[in-house]
Amino acid sequence: MSDQPIDSGKRTWIIASSCVGVVGAGFAAAPFVGSFQPSERARAAGAAVEVDISALKSGEKMTVEWRGKPVWIVKRTPEQLAALPKVDALLADPKSARKADELTPPYARNEDRSIKPEILVVVGICSHLGCSPSDKFTPGAQASLPDDWAGGFLCPCHGSTFDMAGRVYKNKPAPDNLEVPPHMYLSDTRLIIGEDKKA
Ligand code: FES
């Protein structure tokens, strides 16, 4: 591990919003919420968010807002998927068994933590104190990460690390994996976040 200080400027999701990559439909819709009546506003704040992922390329991440939280959608490469089982022994909860009802819906209780292997959908908030982890997709030695880093996410606040499925590494401040929110596919390229079954 490097001695490089962790960036303490990125304390919360709100402050760390500059870390967010591509802004999705949820952000675009947010200003309209302010003009609603209170009950409409409450409904909109909890509403499911529809996302077009057709432009998302392999190895890229986009972020949308759902219930005030950043939701990451990552299109993982074949190499990133192949690396997942190799780090199981280093993870605190490789099978996503902890708080499963809260953190991992039944359809994501698999090695990839996803419906489609290549598409990861997780809430980008660290399970320690709520910072938003940074993308560290490139494998190998680099600042604040081990020399055999397999690619994933690094929380800048206290150094918790997560793999490319949002699973937390052992012996880190963060106790749990990143949350997989309820979601489902409306088509090959359209996802809905916040809902996982048809009404
Ligand atoms: S908030 Fe992520 S490690 Fe503390």
Tab-separated table of C-alpha atoms and ligand atoms in Angstrom:
chain	number	residue	atom	x	y	z
A	1	MET	CA	0.000	0.000	0.000
A	2	SER	CA	1.173	3.492	-0.712
A	3	ASP	CA	1.530	6.174	1.960
A	4	GLN	CA	-0.214	8.636	-0.251
A	5	PRO	CA	-2.842	10.451	1.832
A	6	ILE	CA	-6.394	9.670	1.104
A	7	ASP	CA	-8.279	12.582	-0.363
A	8	SER	CA	-10.288	13.822	2.581
A	9	GLY	CA	-12.058	16.408	0.472
A	10	LYS	CA	-14.509	13.893	-0.891
A	11	ARG	CA	-16.449	13.257	2.262
A	12	THR	CA	-19.956	12.665	1.140
A	13	TRP	CA	-21.936	11.806	-1.916
A	14	ILE	CA	-23.118	15.393	-2.123
A	15	ILE	CA	-19.620	16.796	-1.948
A	16	ALA	CA	-18.267	14.013	-4.107
A	17	SER	CA	-20.788	14.521	-6.868
A	18	SER	CA	-17.982	15.802	-9.050
A	19	CYS	CA	-16.716	12.213	-9.085
A	20	VAL	CA	-19.834	11.187	-10.919
A	21	GLY	CA	-19.303	10.347	-14.554
A	22	VAL	CA	-22.035	10.587	-17.126
A	23	VAL	CA	-25.133	12.228	-15.725
A	24	GLY	CA	-28.233	10.276	-16.439
A	25	ALA	CA	-31.937	10.822	-16.832
A	26	GLY	CA	-32.497	11.130	-13.078
A	27	PHE	CA	-30.364	14.247	-12.821
A	28	ALA	CA	-32.017	15.815	-15.808
A	29	ALA	CA	-35.406	15.298	-14.183
A	30	ALA	CA	-34.419	16.644	-10.761
A	31	PRO	CA	-35.060	20.400	-11.350
A	32	PHE	CA	-38.672	19.703	-12.236
A	33	VAL	CA	-39.264	18.078	-8.896
A	34	GLY	CA	-38.858	21.442	-7.169
A	35	SER	CA	-41.934	22.879	-8.858
A	36	PHE	CA	-44.245	20.069	-7.745
A	37	GLN	CA	-46.747	20.149	-4.899
A	38	PRO	CA	-45.417	18.412	-1.747
A	39	SER	CA	-47.186	15.094	-2.379
A	40	GLU	CA	-46.072	15.064	-6.007
A	41	ARG	CA	-42.549	15.934	-4.924
A	42	ALA	CA	-42.492	13.034	-2.446
A	43	ARG	CA	-43.720	10.694	-5.133
A	44	ALA	CA	-41.122	11.911	-7.637
A	45	ALA	CA	-38.319	11.607	-5.073
A	46	GLY	CA	-39.121	7.929	-4.550
A	47	ALA	CA	-40.000	7.186	-8.143
A	48	ALA	CA	-38.282	4.596	-10.234
A	49	VAL	CA	-35.856	5.931	-12.847
A	50	GLU	CA	-35.735	4.706	-16.423
A	51	VAL	CA	-32.285	4.612	-17.998
A	52	ASP	CA	-31.145	4.200	-21.590
A	53	ILE	CA	-27.876	2.269	-21.566
A	54	SER	CA	-27.528	1.959	-25.335
A	55	ALA	CA	-24.527	4.346	-25.436
A	56	LEU	CA	-22.663	2.639	-22.604
A	57	LYS	CA	-19.526	1.001	-23.948
A	58	SER	CA	-17.619	-1.933	-22.511
A	59	GLY	CA	-15.462	-0.722	-19.612
A	60	GLU	CA	-17.524	2.449	-19.047
A	61	LYS	CA	-19.674	3.622	-16.156
A	62	MET	CA	-22.658	5.936	-16.081
A	63	THR	CA	-24.385	7.365	-13.029
A	64	VAL	CA	-28.046	8.141	-12.461
A	65	GLU	CA	-29.790	9.446	-9.391
A	66	TRP	CA	-32.418	7.363	-7.643
A	67	ARG	CA	-33.945	8.459	-4.330
A	68	GLY	CA	-31.187	11.042	-3.975
A	69	LYS	CA	-28.493	8.386	-4.304
A	70	PRO	CA	-25.987	7.809	-7.107
A	71	VAL	CA	-26.600	4.553	-8.913
A	72	TRP	CA	-23.740	3.300	-11.033
A	73	ILE	CA	-24.249	1.262	-14.148
A	74	VAL	CA	-21.007	-0.336	-15.306
A	75	LYS	CA	-20.586	-2.343	-18.473
A	76	ARG	CA	-17.850	-4.732	-17.465
A	77	THR	CA	-15.312	-6.115	-19.885
A	78	PRO	CA	-14.724	-9.888	-20.259
A	79	GLU	CA	-11.427	-9.388	-18.394
A	80	GLN	CA	-13.177	-7.640	-15.499
A	81	LEU	CA	-15.724	-10.458	-15.261
A	82	ALA	CA	-12.993	-13.088	-15.373
A	83	ALA	CA	-11.224	-11.374	-12.449
A	84	LEU	CA	-14.232	-11.627	-10.097
A	85	PRO	CA	-13.880	-15.255	-8.911
A	86	LYS	CA	-10.137	-14.803	-8.524
A	87	VAL	CA	-10.546	-12.320	-5.659
A	88	ASP	CA	-13.207	-14.227	-3.695
A	89	ALA	CA	-10.767	-15.268	-0.961
A	90	LEU	CA	-9.841	-11.627	-0.340
A	91	LEU	CA	-13.405	-10.418	0.146
A	92	ALA	CA	-15.445	-10.001	3.322
A	93	ASP	CA	-18.663	-11.342	1.810
A	94	PRO	CA	-17.920	-12.924	-1.572
A	95	LYS	CA	-21.311	-14.650	-1.854
A	96	SER	CA	-23.288	-11.541	-0.911
A	97	ALA	CA	-24.886	-13.447	1.969
A	98	ARG	CA	-24.854	-10.618	4.518
A	99	LYS	CA	-27.962	-8.472	4.755
A	100	ALA	CA	-28.999	-10.087	1.519
A	101	ASP	CA	-32.570	-8.806	1.697
A	102	GLU	CA	-31.284	-5.270	2.067
A	103	LEU	CA	-28.234	-5.293	-0.209
A	104	THR	CA	-28.599	-7.961	-2.874
A	105	PRO	CA	-31.903	-8.860	-4.520
A	106	PRO	CA	-32.346	-12.581	-5.330
A	107	TYR	CA	-31.600	-12.046	-9.033
A	108	ALA	CA	-28.194	-10.549	-8.153
A	109	ARG	CA	-27.073	-13.219	-5.685
A	110	ASN	CA	-24.477	-14.637	-8.031
A	111	GLU	CA	-20.775	-14.153	-8.704
A	112	ASP	CA	-21.384	-11.091	-10.876
A	113	ARG	CA	-24.078	-9.594	-8.584
A	114	SER	CA	-26.115	-8.769	-11.643
A	115	ILE	CA	-28.929	-9.852	-13.930
A	116	LYS	CA	-26.785	-9.730	-17.071
A	117	PRO	CA	-23.186	-10.658	-16.309
A	118	GLU	CA	-21.672	-7.636	-18.036
A	119	ILE	CA	-23.979	-4.998	-16.522
A	120	LEU	CA	-23.347	-4.068	-12.882
A	121	VAL	CA	-25.943	-1.881	-11.160
A	122	VAL	CA	-24.988	-0.696	-7.648
A	123	VAL	CA	-25.593	2.267	-5.366
A	124	GLY	CA	-22.323	4.189	-5.281
A	125	ILE	CA	-22.261	4.859	-1.536
A	126	CYS	CA	-19.689	3.276	0.756
A	127	SER	CA	-21.143	1.095	3.512
A	128	HIS	CA	-18.785	2.664	6.079
A	129	LEU	CA	-19.780	6.319	6.453
A	130	GLY	CA	-21.398	7.092	3.154
A	131	CYS	CA	-18.673	8.542	0.929
A	132	SER	CA	-18.827	7.839	-2.779
A	133	PRO	CA	-15.991	5.534	-3.875
A	134	SER	CA	-13.844	6.394	-6.893
A	135	ASP	CA	-13.383	4.274	-10.006
A	136	LYS	CA	-10.153	2.294	-9.984
A	137	PHE	CA	-10.867	0.039	-12.929
A	138	THR	CA	-7.260	-0.311	-14.102
A	139	PRO	CA	-5.593	-3.389	-12.581
A	140	GLY	CA	-2.071	-3.336	-11.141
A	141	ALA	CA	-0.037	-1.337	-8.659
A	142	GLN	CA	-1.042	2.284	-8.097
A	143	ALA	CA	-1.407	4.811	-5.286
A	144	SER	CA	-3.452	3.668	-2.266
A	145	LEU	CA	-3.968	0.189	-3.725
A	146	PRO	CA	-2.155	-3.168	-3.447
A	147	ASP	CA	0.271	-4.225	-6.157
A	148	ASP	CA	-2.026	-7.067	-7.233
A	149	TRP	CA	-5.072	-4.812	-7.539
A	150	ALA	CA	-7.638	-6.498	-9.806
A	151	GLY	CA	-9.699	-3.403	-10.611
A	152	GLY	CA	-12.690	-2.002	-8.741
A	153	PHE	CA	-13.466	0.984	-6.541
A	154	LEU	CA	-11.580	2.816	-3.779
A	155	CYS	CA	-13.362	4.847	-1.138
A	156	PRO	CA	-11.277	8.021	-0.722
A	157	CYS	CA	-12.432	8.649	2.849
A	158	HIS	CA	-10.919	5.738	4.774
A	159	GLY	CA	-9.535	3.428	2.119
A	160	SER	CA	-12.199	0.726	1.763
A	161	THR	CA	-11.895	-1.155	-1.506
A	162	PHE	CA	-14.512	-2.944	-3.570
A	163	ASP	CA	-14.176	-5.257	-6.533
A	164	MET	CA	-15.880	-4.847	-9.917
A	165	ALA	CA	-19.048	-6.360	-8.442
A	166	GLY	CA	-19.138	-3.884	-5.539
A	167	ARG	CA	-18.010	-6.533	-3.047
A	168	VAL	CA	-15.961	-5.149	-0.178
A	169	TYR	CA	-12.472	-6.424	0.567
A	170	LYS	CA	-11.675	-7.949	3.968
A	171	ASN	CA	-10.247	-5.921	6.852
A	172	LYS	CA	-11.527	-2.588	5.615
A	173	PRO	CA	-13.640	-0.033	7.487
A	174	ALA	CA	-16.649	-0.686	5.246
A	175	PRO	CA	-18.558	-3.691	6.606
A	176	ASP	CA	-20.729	-4.515	3.638
A	177	ASN	CA	-20.866	-4.817	-0.108
A	178	LEU	CA	-22.356	-1.968	-2.120
A	179	GLU	CA	-26.122	-2.167	-2.435
A	180	VAL	CA	-27.636	-3.559	-5.612
A	181	PRO	CA	-30.867	-1.559	-5.963
A	182	PRO	CA	-34.089	-3.119	-7.240
A	183	HIS	CA	-33.953	-2.989	-11.020
A	184	MET	CA	-35.099	-4.764	-14.158
A	185	TYR	CA	-34.726	-4.570	-17.913
A	186	LEU	CA	-37.498	-3.087	-20.027
A	187	SER	CA	-35.547	-4.031	-23.163
A	188	ASP	CA	-31.941	-4.852	-24.045
A	189	THR	CA	-30.993	-1.197	-23.699
A	190	ARG	CA	-33.504	0.184	-21.197
A	191	LEU	CA	-33.322	-0.381	-17.481
A	192	ILE	CA	-35.589	0.715	-14.712
A	193	ILE	CA	-34.007	1.416	-11.330
A	194	GLY	CA	-36.219	1.224	-8.252
A	195	GLU	CA	-38.618	-1.399	-9.508
A	196	ASP	CA	-38.110	-5.061	-10.165
A	197	LYS	CA	-41.437	-6.476	-11.070
A	198	LYS	CA	-44.234	-5.425	-13.286
A	199	ALA	CA	-47.244	-3.981	-11.438
B	1	FES	S1	-16.735	6.147	4.140
B	1	FES	FE1	-15.820	4.696	2.791
B	1	FES	S2	-14.169	3.965	3.924
B	1	FES	FE2	-15.111	5.317	5.296
